[in-house]
CSV table of C-alpha atoms in Angstrom, one decimal:
chain,number,residue,atom,x,y,z
A,1,UNK,CA,9.9,27.1,42.5
A,2,UNK,CA,11.7,25.3,45.4
A,3,UNK,CA,9.0,22.7,45.7
A,4,UNK,CA,9.3,21.8,42.0
A,5,UNK,CA,13.1,21.5,42.2
A,6,UNK,CA,12.8,18.9,44.9
A,7,UNK,CA,10.3,16.9,42.8
A,8,UNK,CA,12.3,17.0,39.5
A,9,UNK,CA,16.0,16.3,39.9
A,10,UNK,CA,18.7,16.9,37.3
A,11,UNK,CA,16.2,18.4,34.8
A,12,UNK,CA,16.5,22.1,35.7
A,13,UNK,CA,17.3,23.3,32.2
A,14,UNK,CA,14.3,21.5,30.6
A,15,UNK,CA,11.9,22.6,33.4
A,16,UNK,CA,13.0,26.2,32.9
A,17,UNK,CA,12.5,26.0,29.1
A,18,UNK,CA,9.0,24.6,29.5
A,19,UNK,CA,8.0,27.2,32.1
A,20,UNK,CA,9.1,29.9,29.6
A,21,UNK,CA,7.1,28.3,26.8
A,22,UNK,CA,4.0,28.0,29.0
A,23,UNK,CA,4.1,31.7,30.0
A,24,UNK,CA,1.1,33.1,31.9
A,25,UNK,CA,-2.2,31.3,32.1
A,26,UNK,CA,-4.2,33.8,30.0
A,27,UNK,CA,-1.5,34.3,27.3
A,28,UNK,CA,-1.4,32.3,24.1
A,29,UNK,CA,1.3,29.7,24.4
A,30,UNK,CA,3.3,28.0,21.6
A,31,UNK,CA,0.9,25.9,19.4
A,32,UNK,CA,2.9,22.7,19.6
A,33,UNK,CA,5.9,21.4,21.5
A,34,UNK,CA,7.8,18.2,20.5
A,35,UNK,CA,9.7,16.6,23.4
A,36,UNK,CA,12.0,13.6,22.6
A,37,UNK,CA,14.6,11.5,24.3
A,38,UNK,CA,15.5,7.9,25.1
A,39,UNK,CA,13.4,5.7,27.3
A,40,UNK,CA,13.3,6.7,31.0
A,41,UNK,CA,14.9,10.1,30.4
A,42,UNK,CA,12.2,11.9,32.4
A,43,UNK,CA,10.0,13.2,29.6
A,44,UNK,CA,6.6,12.0,30.9
A,45,UNK,CA,7.5,12.5,34.6
A,46,UNK,CA,8.7,16.1,34.1
A,47,UNK,CA,5.8,17.1,31.9
A,48,UNK,CA,3.1,15.6,34.3
A,49,UNK,CA,4.8,17.0,37.4
A,50,UNK,CA,5.1,20.5,35.9
A,51,UNK,CA,1.5,20.6,34.8
A,52,UNK,CA,0.1,19.3,38.1
A,53,UNK,CA,2.4,21.5,40.2
A,54,UNK,CA,1.4,24.6,38.3
A,55,UNK,CA,-2.3,23.4,38.3
A,56,UNK,CA,-2.7,24.0,34.6
A,57,UNK,CA,-5.7,22.4,32.8
A,58,UNK,CA,-4.3,19.5,30.8
A,59,UNK,CA,-5.3,16.2,29.2
A,60,UNK,CA,-2.8,13.3,29.2
A,61,UNK,CA,-3.4,10.5,26.6
A,62,UNK,CA,-1.2,7.5,25.9
A,63,UNK,CA,-1.2,6.7,22.1
A,64,UNK,CA,-0.5,3.0,22.9
A,65,UNK,CA,-3.8,2.6,24.6
A,66,UNK,CA,-5.7,4.7,22.1
A,67,UNK,CA,-4.5,2.7,19.0
A,68,UNK,CA,-7.2,4.0,16.7
A,69,UNK,CA,-8.2,7.4,15.5
A,70,UNK,CA,-11.7,7.2,17.1
A,71,UNK,CA,-10.4,6.1,20.5
A,72,UNK,CA,-7.8,8.8,20.5
A,73,UNK,CA,-10.2,11.7,19.7
A,74,UNK,CA,-12.9,10.5,22.0
A,75,UNK,CA,-10.4,10.1,24.9
A,76,UNK,CA,-9.3,13.7,24.5
A,77,UNK,CA,-12.8,15.1,24.2
A,78,UNK,CA,-14.2,13.1,27.1
A,79,UNK,CA,-11.3,14.2,29.4
A,80,UNK,CA,-11.8,17.8,28.4
A,81,UNK,CA,-15.5,17.5,29.1
A,82,UNK,CA,-14.8,16.3,32.6
A,83,UNK,CA,-12.5,19.3,33.1
A,84,UNK,CA,-15.1,21.8,32.0
A,85,UNK,CA,-18.0,20.1,33.8
A,86,UNK,CA,-18.7,21.8,37.2
A,87,UNK,CA,-21.3,19.2,38.3
A,88,UNK,CA,-20.5,15.6,38.9
A,89,UNK,CA,-22.1,13.1,36.6
A,90,UNK,CA,-23.5,15.6,34.2
A,91,UNK,CA,-21.0,14.9,31.5
A,92,UNK,CA,-21.9,12.4,28.8
A,93,UNK,CA,-19.7,10.3,26.6
A,94,UNK,CA,-18.8,12.1,23.3
A,95,UNK,CA,-18.6,10.1,20.0
A,96,UNK,CA,-16.2,11.3,17.4
A,97,UNK,CA,-15.0,9.5,14.3
A,98,UNK,CA,-13.2,12.1,12.1
A,99,UNK,CA,-10.8,15.0,12.8
A,100,UNK,CA,-13.3,17.4,11.3
A,101,UNK,CA,-15.8,16.4,14.0
A,102,UNK,CA,-13.1,16.7,16.6
A,103,UNK,CA,-12.4,20.3,15.7
A,104,UNK,CA,-16.1,21.1,15.9
A,105,UNK,CA,-16.6,19.3,19.2
A,106,UNK,CA,-13.4,20.8,20.7
A,107,UNK,CA,-14.8,24.3,20.2
A,108,UNK,CA,-18.0,23.2,22.0
A,109,UNK,CA,-16.2,21.6,24.9
A,110,UNK,CA,-13.9,24.5,25.5
A,111,UNK,CA,-16.6,27.2,25.6
A,112,UNK,CA,-16.8,26.8,29.4
A,113,UNK,CA,-15.3,29.8,31.3
A,114,UNK,CA,-12.9,27.4,33.2
A,115,UNK,CA,-11.1,26.6,29.9
A,116,UNK,CA,-11.8,29.6,27.8
A,117,UNK,CA,-9.6,32.1,29.7
A,118,UNK,CA,-6.5,30.0,30.1
A,119,UNK,CA,-4.3,27.7,28.1
A,120,UNK,CA,-5.4,24.1,27.7
A,121,UNK,CA,-2.6,21.5,27.3
A,122,UNK,CA,-3.0,18.2,25.4
A,123,UNK,CA,-0.2,15.8,26.1
A,124,UNK,CA,0.2,12.8,23.7
A,125,UNK,CA,2.6,10.3,25.1
A,126,UNK,CA,4.2,7.7,22.8
A,127,UNK,CA,3.5,10.0,19.9
A,128,UNK,CA,5.4,7.9,17.4
A,129,UNK,CA,2.3,5.8,17.1
A,130,UNK,CA,0.5,8.7,15.4
A,131,UNK,CA,2.5,8.0,12.2
A,132,UNK,CA,0.5,4.7,11.8
A,133,UNK,CA,-2.9,6.6,11.8
A,134,UNK,CA,-4.4,8.8,9.2
A,135,UNK,CA,-2.1,11.2,7.3
A,136,UNK,CA,-4.0,14.4,8.3
A,137,UNK,CA,-3.9,13.6,12.0
A,138,UNK,CA,-0.4,14.9,12.8
A,139,UNK,CA,-0.7,18.1,10.8
A,140,UNK,CA,-4.1,18.7,12.3
A,141,UNK,CA,-2.7,18.5,15.9
A,142,UNK,CA,0.2,20.7,15.0
A,143,UNK,CA,-2.2,23.4,13.8
A,144,UNK,CA,-5.0,22.8,16.4
A,145,UNK,CA,-4.7,26.3,17.8
A,146,UNK,CA,-5.2,27.8,14.4
A,147,UNK,CA,-8.1,25.4,13.4
A,148,UNK,CA,-10.1,25.8,16.7
A,149,UNK,CA,-9.2,29.5,17.4
A,150,UNK,CA,-8.6,28.4,21.0
A,151,UNK,CA,-5.7,28.8,23.5
A,152,UNK,CA,-4.5,25.3,23.2
A,153,UNK,CA,-1.0,23.7,23.2
A,154,UNK,CA,-0.3,20.2,22.0
A,155,UNK,CA,2.8,18.4,23.5
A,156,UNK,CA,4.2,15.4,21.7
A,157,UNK,CA,6.3,13.0,23.8
A,158,UNK,CA,8.4,10.6,21.7
A,159,UNK,CA,11.5,8.5,21.7
A,160,UNK,CA,12.4,9.3,18.1
A,161,UNK,CA,13.6,12.5,16.5
A,162,UNK,CA,11.4,15.0,14.7
A,163,UNK,CA,12.9,14.4,11.3
A,164,UNK,CA,11.2,10.9,11.3
A,165,UNK,CA,7.9,12.6,12.0
A,166,UNK,CA,7.9,15.4,9.5
A,167,UNK,CA,5.5,14.5,6.6
A,168,UNK,CA,6.7,14.8,3.0
A,169,UNK,CA,4.0,17.3,2.2
A,170,UNK,CA,5.3,19.7,4.9
A,171,UNK,CA,3.6,20.9,8.1
A,172,UNK,CA,3.8,23.4,10.9
A,173,UNK,CA,7.1,23.1,12.7
A,174,UNK,CA,6.8,22.6,16.5
A,175,UNK,CA,9.2,23.7,19.1
A,176,UNK,CA,11.7,20.8,19.6
A,177,UNK,CA,13.0,20.1,23.1
A,178,UNK,CA,15.6,17.3,23.8
A,179,UNK,CA,15.9,15.4,27.0
A,180,UNK,CA,19.4,13.9,27.1
A,181,UNK,CA,20.3,10.6,29.0
A,182,UNK,CA,21.1,10.8,32.6
A,183,UNK,CA,24.8,10.8,33.4
A,184,UNK,CA,26.2,8.5,36.0
A,185,UNK,CA,26.3,11.4,38.5
A,186,UNK,CA,22.6,12.2,37.8
A,187,UNK,CA,21.6,8.6,38.3
A,188,UNK,CA,23.6,8.4,41.5
A,189,UNK,CA,21.8,11.5,42.8
A,190,UNK,CA,18.3,10.3,41.8
A,191,UNK,CA,18.7,6.8,43.2
A,192,UNK,CA,20.2,8.0,46.4
A,193,UNK,CA,17.2,10.2,46.9
A,194,UNK,CA,15.1,6.9,47.4
A,195,UNK,CA,17.2,5.6,50.4
A,196,UNK,CA,15.2,3.9,53.2
A,197,UNK,CA,14.9,5.9,56.4
A,198,UNK,CA,16.2,3.0,58.6
A,199,UNK,CA,19.6,3.2,56.9
A,200,UNK,CA,22.0,6.1,56.6
A,201,UNK,CA,22.4,8.0,53.4
A,202,UNK,CA,26.1,7.1,53.1
A,203,UNK,CA,25.4,3.4,53.4
A,204,UNK,CA,22.7,3.5,50.7
A,205,UNK,CA,25.0,5.8,48.5
A,206,UNK,CA,27.7,3.1,48.7
A,207,UNK,CA,25.2,0.5,47.6
A,208,UNK,CA,24.1,2.6,44.6
A,209,UNK,CA,27.7,3.2,43.7
A,210,UNK,CA,28.3,-0.6,43.5
A,211,UNK,CA,25.0,-1.1,41.6
A,212,UNK,CA,25.9,1.5,39.0
A,213,UNK,CA,29.5,0.2,38.7
A,214,UNK,CA,28.0,-3.2,37.6
A,215,UNK,CA,25.0,-2.2,35.5
A,216,UNK,CA,25.8,1.3,34.1
A,217,UNK,CA,27.7,-0.1,31.0
A,218,UNK,CA,24.7,-2.2,30.0
A,219,UNK,CA,21.7,-0.3,31.3
A,220,UNK,CA,21.0,3.5,31.5
A,221,UNK,CA,17.3,3.1,32.1
A,222,UNK,CA,16.4,4.8,35.3
A,223,UNK,CA,13.2,2.7,35.8
A,224,UNK,CA,15.2,-0.5,35.4
A,225,UNK,CA,18.0,0.6,37.7
A,226,UNK,CA,15.5,1.7,40.3
A,227,UNK,CA,13.8,-1.7,40.0
A,228,UNK,CA,17.2,-3.5,40.4
A,229,UNK,CA,18.1,-1.3,43.4
A,230,UNK,CA,14.9,-2.3,45.2
A,231,UNK,CA,15.3,-6.0,44.5
A,232,UNK,CA,18.9,-6.4,45.5
A,233,UNK,CA,19.1,-4.1,48.5
A,234,UNK,CA,17.9,-6.7,51.1
A,235,UNK,CA,20.7,-9.0,50.1
A,236,UNK,CA,23.2,-6.2,50.4
A,237,UNK,CA,22.3,-5.2,53.9
A,238,UNK,CA,21.8,-8.9,55.0
A,239,UNK,CA,25.3,-9.1,56.7
A,240,UNK,CA,24.5,-5.9,58.6
A,241,UNK,CA,21.2,-7.2,59.8
A,242,UNK,CA,22.8,-10.5,61.0
A,243,UNK,CA,25.6,-8.7,62.7
A,244,UNK,CA,28.3,-10.2,60.5
A,245,UNK,CA,29.5,-6.9,59.2
A,246,UNK,CA,29.2,-3.2,59.8
A,247,UNK,CA,28.0,-0.6,57.4
A,248,UNK,CA,31.5,0.5,56.6
A,249,UNK,CA,32.8,-3.1,55.9
A,250,UNK,CA,32.4,-2.7,52.1
A,251,UNK,CA,34.5,-5.8,51.3
A,252,UNK,CA,32.1,-8.3,53.1
A,253,UNK,CA,29.1,-6.5,51.7
A,254,UNK,CA,30.4,-6.7,48.2
A,255,UNK,CA,31.2,-10.5,48.5
A,256,UNK,CA,27.7,-11.0,49.7
A,257,UNK,CA,26.0,-9.1,46.9
A,258,UNK,CA,28.2,-10.1,44.0
A,259,UNK,CA,26.6,-13.4,43.0
A,260,UNK,CA,23.1,-11.9,43.2
A,261,UNK,CA,24.1,-9.0,40.9
A,262,UNK,CA,25.6,-11.4,38.4
A,263,UNK,CA,22.3,-13.4,38.5
A,264,UNK,CA,20.3,-10.2,37.9
A,265,UNK,CA,22.7,-9.2,35.1
A,266,UNK,CA,21.5,-12.1,33.0
A,267,UNK,CA,18.0,-10.8,32.6
A,268,UNK,CA,18.3,-7.0,32.6
A,269,UNK,CA,15.2,-5.4,31.0
A,270,UNK,CA,13.3,-8.7,30.8
A,271,UNK,CA,11.3,-8.3,34.0
A,272,UNK,CA,10.4,-12.0,33.8
A,273,UNK,CA,9.3,-12.2,37.5
A,274,UNK,CA,7.7,-9.7,39.8
A,275,UNK,CA,9.4,-8.2,42.8
A,276,UNK,CA,7.5,-10.6,45.2
A,277,UNK,CA,8.5,-13.6,43.1
A,278,UNK,CA,12.1,-12.6,43.1
A,279,UNK,CA,12.1,-12.2,46.9
A,280,UNK,CA,10.6,-15.6,47.2
A,281,UNK,CA,13.3,-17.1,45.0
A,282,UNK,CA,16.0,-15.4,47.0
A,283,UNK,CA,14.7,-16.8,50.3
A,284,UNK,CA,14.0,-20.3,49.0
A,285,UNK,CA,17.5,-21.8,49.6
A,286,UNK,CA,16.5,-25.0,51.3
A,287,UNK,CA,15.1,-27.1,48.5
A,288,UNK,CA,18.0,-28.6,46.5
A,289,UNK,CA,15.8,-29.7,43.6
A,290,UNK,CA,14.4,-26.2,43.0
A,291,UNK,CA,16.0,-24.4,40.1
A,292,UNK,CA,16.9,-20.9,41.2
A,293,UNK,CA,17.5,-17.7,39.1
A,294,UNK,CA,15.7,-14.7,37.8
A,295,UNK,CA,14.8,-16.3,34.5
A,296,UNK,CA,11.3,-17.6,34.2
A,297,UNK,CA,12.4,-20.0,31.4
A,298,UNK,CA,13.8,-22.3,34.1
A,299,UNK,CA,10.3,-22.9,35.4
A,300,UNK,CA,8.4,-23.5,32.1
A,301,UNK,CA,5.6,-25.9,32.3
A,302,UNK,CA,4.3,-27.4,29.1
A,303,UNK,CA,1.4,-29.8,28.4
A,304,UNK,CA,2.1,-33.2,26.8
A,305,UNK,CA,1.3,-32.4,23.2
A,306,UNK,CA,2.8,-28.9,23.4
A,307,UNK,CA,6.2,-30.4,24.0
A,308,UNK,CA,5.8,-32.4,20.8
A,309,UNK,CA,4.6,-29.3,18.9
A,310,UNK,CA,7.7,-27.3,19.9
A,311,UNK,CA,10.0,-30.2,19.0
A,312,UNK,CA,8.3,-30.6,15.6
A,313,UNK,CA,8.7,-26.9,14.9
A,314,UNK,CA,12.3,-27.1,15.9
A,315,UNK,CA,13.0,-30.0,13.5
A,316,UNK,CA,11.0,-28.4,10.7
A,317,UNK,CA,13.1,-25.1,11.0
A,318,UNK,CA,16.5,-26.7,11.1
A,319,UNK,CA,16.1,-29.8,8.9
A,320,UNK,CA,15.7,-29.4,5.1
A,321,UNK,CA,12.4,-30.6,3.8
A,322,UNK,CA,14.1,-33.2,1.6
A,323,UNK,CA,15.4,-35.0,4.7
A,324,UNK,CA,12.0,-35.6,6.3
A,325,UNK,CA,11.4,-38.9,4.5
A,326,UNK,CA,14.8,-40.2,5.7
A,327,UNK,CA,14.3,-39.1,9.3
A,328,UNK,CA,10.6,-39.9,9.9
A,329,UNK,CA,9.8,-42.9,7.6
A,330,UNK,CA,11.0,-46.5,8.1
A,331,UNK,CA,10.9,-47.4,4.4
A,332,UNK,CA,12.2,-44.2,2.8
A,333,UNK,CA,13.6,-45.9,-0.3
A,334,UNK,CA,17.1,-45.7,-1.7
A,335,UNK,CA,19.2,-42.7,-0.7
A,336,UNK,CA,21.8,-41.5,-3.2
A,337,UNK,CA,25.1,-40.9,-1.6
A,338,UNK,CA,27.2,-38.0,-2.7
A,339,UNK,CA,31.0,-37.9,-2.7
A,340,UNK,CA,31.2,-34.3,-1.5
A,341,UNK,CA,29.3,-31.7,0.5
A,342,UNK,CA,27.9,-28.8,-1.3
A,343,UNK,CA,29.3,-25.4,-0.4
A,344,UNK,CA,26.1,-24.2,1.5
A,345,UNK,CA,26.0,-27.5,3.5
A,346,UNK,CA,29.4,-26.8,5.1
A,347,UNK,CA,27.8,-24.1,7.2
A,348,UNK,CA,25.8,-25.2,10.3
A,349,UNK,CA,22.1,-24.5,9.9
A,350,UNK,CA,22.1,-22.9,13.4
A,351,UNK,CA,24.4,-20.2,12.1
A,352,UNK,CA,22.0,-19.5,9.3
A,353,UNK,CA,19.0,-19.2,11.6
A,354,UNK,CA,15.6,-20.9,11.6
A,355,UNK,CA,14.0,-21.5,8.3
A,356,UNK,CA,10.2,-20.9,7.7
A,357,UNK,CA,8.0,-24.0,7.2
A,358,UNK,CA,4.3,-24.4,6.4
A,359,UNK,CA,1.8,-25.7,9.0
A,360,UNK,CA,1.2,-28.9,7.0
A,361,UNK,CA,4.8,-30.0,7.4
A,362,UNK,CA,4.7,-29.2,11.1
A,363,UNK,CA,1.7,-31.5,11.5
A,364,UNK,CA,3.2,-34.3,9.5
A,365,UNK,CA,6.4,-34.2,11.7
A,366,UNK,CA,4.2,-34.1,14.8
A,367,UNK,CA,2.2,-37.2,13.8
A,368,UNK,CA,5.5,-39.0,13.1
A,369,UNK,CA,7.3,-38.3,16.4
A,370,UNK,CA,4.3,-39.0,18.7
A,371,UNK,CA,4.3,-42.6,19.6
A,372,UNK,CA,0.5,-42.9,19.8
A,373,UNK,CA,-2.1,-41.8,17.3
A,374,UNK,CA,-2.9,-38.1,17.6
A,375,UNK,CA,-6.5,-37.1,16.8
A,376,UNK,CA,-6.7,-33.6,15.1
A,377,UNK,CA,-9.0,-32.2,17.7
A,378,UNK,CA,-9.8,-28.5,18.5
A,379,UNK,CA,-7.8,-28.9,21.8
A,380,UNK,CA,-4.7,-29.7,19.8
A,381,UNK,CA,-5.1,-26.9,17.2
A,382,UNK,CA,-5.9,-24.3,20.0
A,383,UNK,CA,-2.4,-24.6,21.3
A,384,UNK,CA,-0.8,-23.4,18.1
A,385,UNK,CA,-1.8,-19.7,18.5
A,386,UNK,CA,-0.6,-19.8,22.1
A,387,UNK,CA,2.9,-20.9,21.0
A,388,UNK,CA,3.2,-18.2,18.4
A,389,UNK,CA,5.0,-15.0,19.2
A,390,UNK,CA,3.6,-12.5,16.7
A,391,UNK,CA,2.8,-8.8,16.7
A,392,UNK,CA,0.4,-9.1,13.7
A,393,UNK,CA,-3.3,-9.8,13.8
A,394,UNK,CA,-3.6,-11.4,10.4
A,395,UNK,CA,-3.2,-15.1,9.8
A,396,UNK,CA,0.2,-16.4,9.0
A,397,UNK,CA,1.0,-19.1,6.4
A,398,UNK,CA,4.5,-19.9,7.4
A,399,UNK,CA,6.3,-20.2,10.7
A,400,UNK,CA,9.8,-20.6,12.2
A,401,UNK,CA,10.9,-22.0,15.5
A,402,UNK,CA,13.1,-19.5,17.5
A,403,UNK,CA,13.9,-21.7,20.4
A,404,UNK,CA,17.0,-23.7,21.5
A,405,UNK,CA,17.2,-27.4,21.9
A,406,UNK,CA,18.6,-26.9,25.4
A,407,UNK,CA,15.2,-25.3,26.3
A,408,UNK,CA,13.4,-28.4,25.1
A,409,UNK,CA,15.6,-30.6,27.2
A,410,UNK,CA,14.9,-28.7,30.4
A,411,UNK,CA,12.4,-30.6,32.6
A,412,UNK,CA,9.7,-28.8,34.4
A,413,UNK,CA,10.4,-28.2,38.1
A,414,UNK,CA,6.7,-28.5,38.9
A,415,UNK,CA,5.5,-31.8,40.2
A,416,UNK,CA,1.9,-31.0,39.3
A,417,UNK,CA,0.5,-33.5,36.7
A,418,UNK,CA,-0.5,-31.8,33.4
A,419,UNK,CA,-3.4,-33.1,31.4
A,420,UNK,CA,-2.5,-34.3,27.9
A,421,UNK,CA,-4.7,-31.6,26.2
A,422,UNK,CA,-4.2,-28.8,28.7
A,423,UNK,CA,-3.7,-25.4,27.0
A,424,UNK,CA,-0.3,-23.8,27.1
A,425,UNK,CA,0.2,-21.0,29.8
A,426,UNK,CA,-0.1,-17.6,28.1
A,427,UNK,CA,3.4,-16.5,29.2
A,428,UNK,CA,5.1,-19.3,27.3
A,429,UNK,CA,6.4,-18.2,23.9
A,430,UNK,CA,8.9,-19.7,21.5
A,431,UNK,CA,11.3,-16.8,21.7
A,432,UNK,CA,14.6,-18.1,22.8
A,433,UNK,CA,17.9,-17.8,20.8
A,434,UNK,CA,19.1,-20.7,18.8
A,435,UNK,CA,22.5,-22.1,19.5
A,436,UNK,CA,22.4,-25.9,19.6
A,437,UNK,CA,23.3,-27.7,16.4
A,438,UNK,CA,21.9,-31.0,15.3
A,439,UNK,CA,24.9,-33.3,15.7
A,440,UNK,CA,23.7,-36.7,14.4
A,441,UNK,CA,22.8,-35.4,10.9
A,442,UNK,CA,26.1,-33.5,10.6
A,443,UNK,CA,28.1,-36.4,11.9
A,444,UNK,CA,26.4,-38.7,9.3
A,445,UNK,CA,27.3,-36.3,6.5
A,446,UNK,CA,30.9,-36.1,7.7
A,447,UNK,CA,31.1,-39.9,7.9
A,448,UNK,CA,29.8,-40.1,4.3
A,449,UNK,CA,32.4,-37.6,3.1
A,450,UNK,CA,35.2,-39.4,4.9
A,451,UNK,CA,34.3,-42.7,3.3
A,452,UNK,CA,34.3,-41.1,-0.1
A,453,UNK,CA,37.7,-39.7,0.5
A,454,UNK,CA,39.0,-43.1,1.7
A,455,UNK,CA,37.7,-44.7,-1.5
A,456,UNK,CA,39.4,-42.1,-3.7
A,457,UNK,CA,42.7,-42.9,-1.9
A,458,UNK,CA,42.4,-46.6,-2.6
A,459,UNK,CA,42.0,-47.7,1.0
A,460,UNK,CA,39.5,-50.0,2.5
A,461,UNK,CA,36.5,-48.0,3.9
A,462,UNK,CA,35.5,-48.3,7.5
A,463,UNK,CA,32.3,-50.0,8.6
A,464,UNK,CA,29.6,-47.4,8.4
A,465,UNK,CA,27.2,-48.9,10.9
A,466,UNK,CA,30.0,-49.1,13.4
A,467,UNK,CA,30.9,-45.5,12.8
A,468,UNK,CA,27.3,-44.4,13.3
A,469,UNK,CA,27.0,-46.5,16.4
A,470,UNK,CA,30.0,-44.6,17.8
A,471,UNK,CA,28.4,-41.3,16.9
A,472,UNK,CA,25.2,-42.3,18.6
A,473,UNK,CA,27.1,-43.4,21.7
A,474,UNK,CA,29.0,-40.1,21.7
A,475,UNK,CA,25.8,-38.1,21.4
A,476,UNK,CA,24.2,-40.2,24.2
A,477,UNK,CA,27.1,-39.3,26.4
A,478,UNK,CA,26.3,-35.6,26.1
A,479,UNK,CA,22.7,-36.1,27.2
A,480,UNK,CA,21.5,-35.0,30.7
A,481,UNK,CA,21.9,-37.7,33.3
A,482,UNK,CA,18.1,-38.0,33.6
A,483,UNK,CA,17.7,-38.9,30.0
A,484,UNK,CA,20.6,-41.1,29.2
A,485,UNK,CA,19.4,-44.3,31.0
A,486,UNK,CA,16.0,-44.1,29.4
A,487,UNK,CA,17.1,-44.1,25.8
A,488,UNK,CA,16.8,-47.3,23.8
A,489,UNK,CA,20.1,-49.1,23.5
A,490,UNK,CA,19.4,-50.8,20.3
A,491,UNK,CA,19.0,-47.7,18.1
A,492,UNK,CA,21.9,-47.5,15.6
A,493,UNK,CA,20.6,-44.8,13.3
A,494,UNK,CA,20.9,-41.2,14.3
A,495,UNK,CA,17.3,-40.5,13.3
A,496,UNK,CA,16.0,-43.4,15.5
A,497,UNK,CA,18.1,-42.2,18.4
A,498,UNK,CA,16.6,-38.7,18.0
A,499,UNK,CA,13.1,-40.0,18.0
A,500,UNK,CA,13.9,-42.1,21.1
A,501,UNK,CA,15.1,-39.0,22.9
A,502,UNK,CA,12.1,-37.0,21.8
A,503,UNK,CA,9.6,-39.6,23.1
A,504,UNK,CA,11.4,-40.2,26.4
A,505,UNK,CA,11.7,-36.4,27.1
A,506,UNK,CA,8.2,-35.6,26.2
A,507,UNK,CA,6.8,-38.3,28.4
A,508,UNK,CA,8.5,-36.7,31.5
């Protein structure tokens, strides 16, 4: 079909195979078809376009939305009921809790003449989520044609291979169809098909060629590439609009678009801002104090106590529990000095990753680093679940901080005052990589080791307070310019210096 070929590009072989499997409307089709391939390889689009163009009766269900057995079965039956219903508003909601009830109700729904004399197609998108449901669900869908004695075909759309689906007890084998990734030539053809009418096709093709040359090695996702093409095209044609270059002056056009493509390269796949927000950031070049970039982490706003909660979580993850008394108590007692570092202490804790800690330890550190007395109110505790990035619904007993110290040092660009007990914005999550090491504690350990080595060699040890004062001065020199003047000058211990920085930053 010429019309179908213009709608579906670079998938001629897969479309031909599906048309052969579907056959005539009144013929029994293949009971089940398993279609798999990577993300944005055209599985869903090709299937939906083919079924709509051929006007075949079908039901499309996303298994992510229908995350329970009851939701999935009721969604299929209710959509089938709307297909078979000839009068508007006469269909009622169908309740179904088990697969046995589904088979019985499916026979009743498909008794209508509109569905009885032709093949009905049930499309299950994101079918890999079926593995988390009941064990009899997948074998039941594979043999649905046999169980219901109806002309029905079930299509499974998934990103994983069939071998990871097959149950250990065995099941009916579906027809497996693979959708390979788009080649660079296919992507060029598909993206050029979206060129704006006000510009020539050659001009837009040159832009797509530059875009694929930058992003193809790191991103093969058609949806993401199409999103990037729409976002960056106004900057590419900006010299042409201003009259500074022609459509064939590729050198000037590349120099104009290069910094914007580098900026977009930093957050491929993240989609941290919408298209309208990205355009606003691109146009806002007049405010020197505004932080620019695609990343939304440069615009994080945190309430007063949420800053301290994140800092306490960071300290609990990267400091051993045995050092809490030394860092957060004035009278911590006598500390036994060792003449050598243990083997596992020679490795930076940031290379080992964040360590889990209980909630009680987090609260103890929080009460220590906050200058004023913190009342354990519901407003404080309600901020904990908003700062947790977890995919589980059950309660957790231990946590770890997966954020960098550099993120905590970033001031908020917003000048709007935040209330002390304001809840955290929902989009803020502690999910940034860790790469900043805790220098004062490591320097103190190195100084202790150096003094022990000097004693063994019979020389006079250096003054430890003077050494630590130098370490504190060196660490203060690496602080941002906005924080360095605010730190207390009389702090000589690394722990005191750290608490001073924490209180100064969190009060910003």
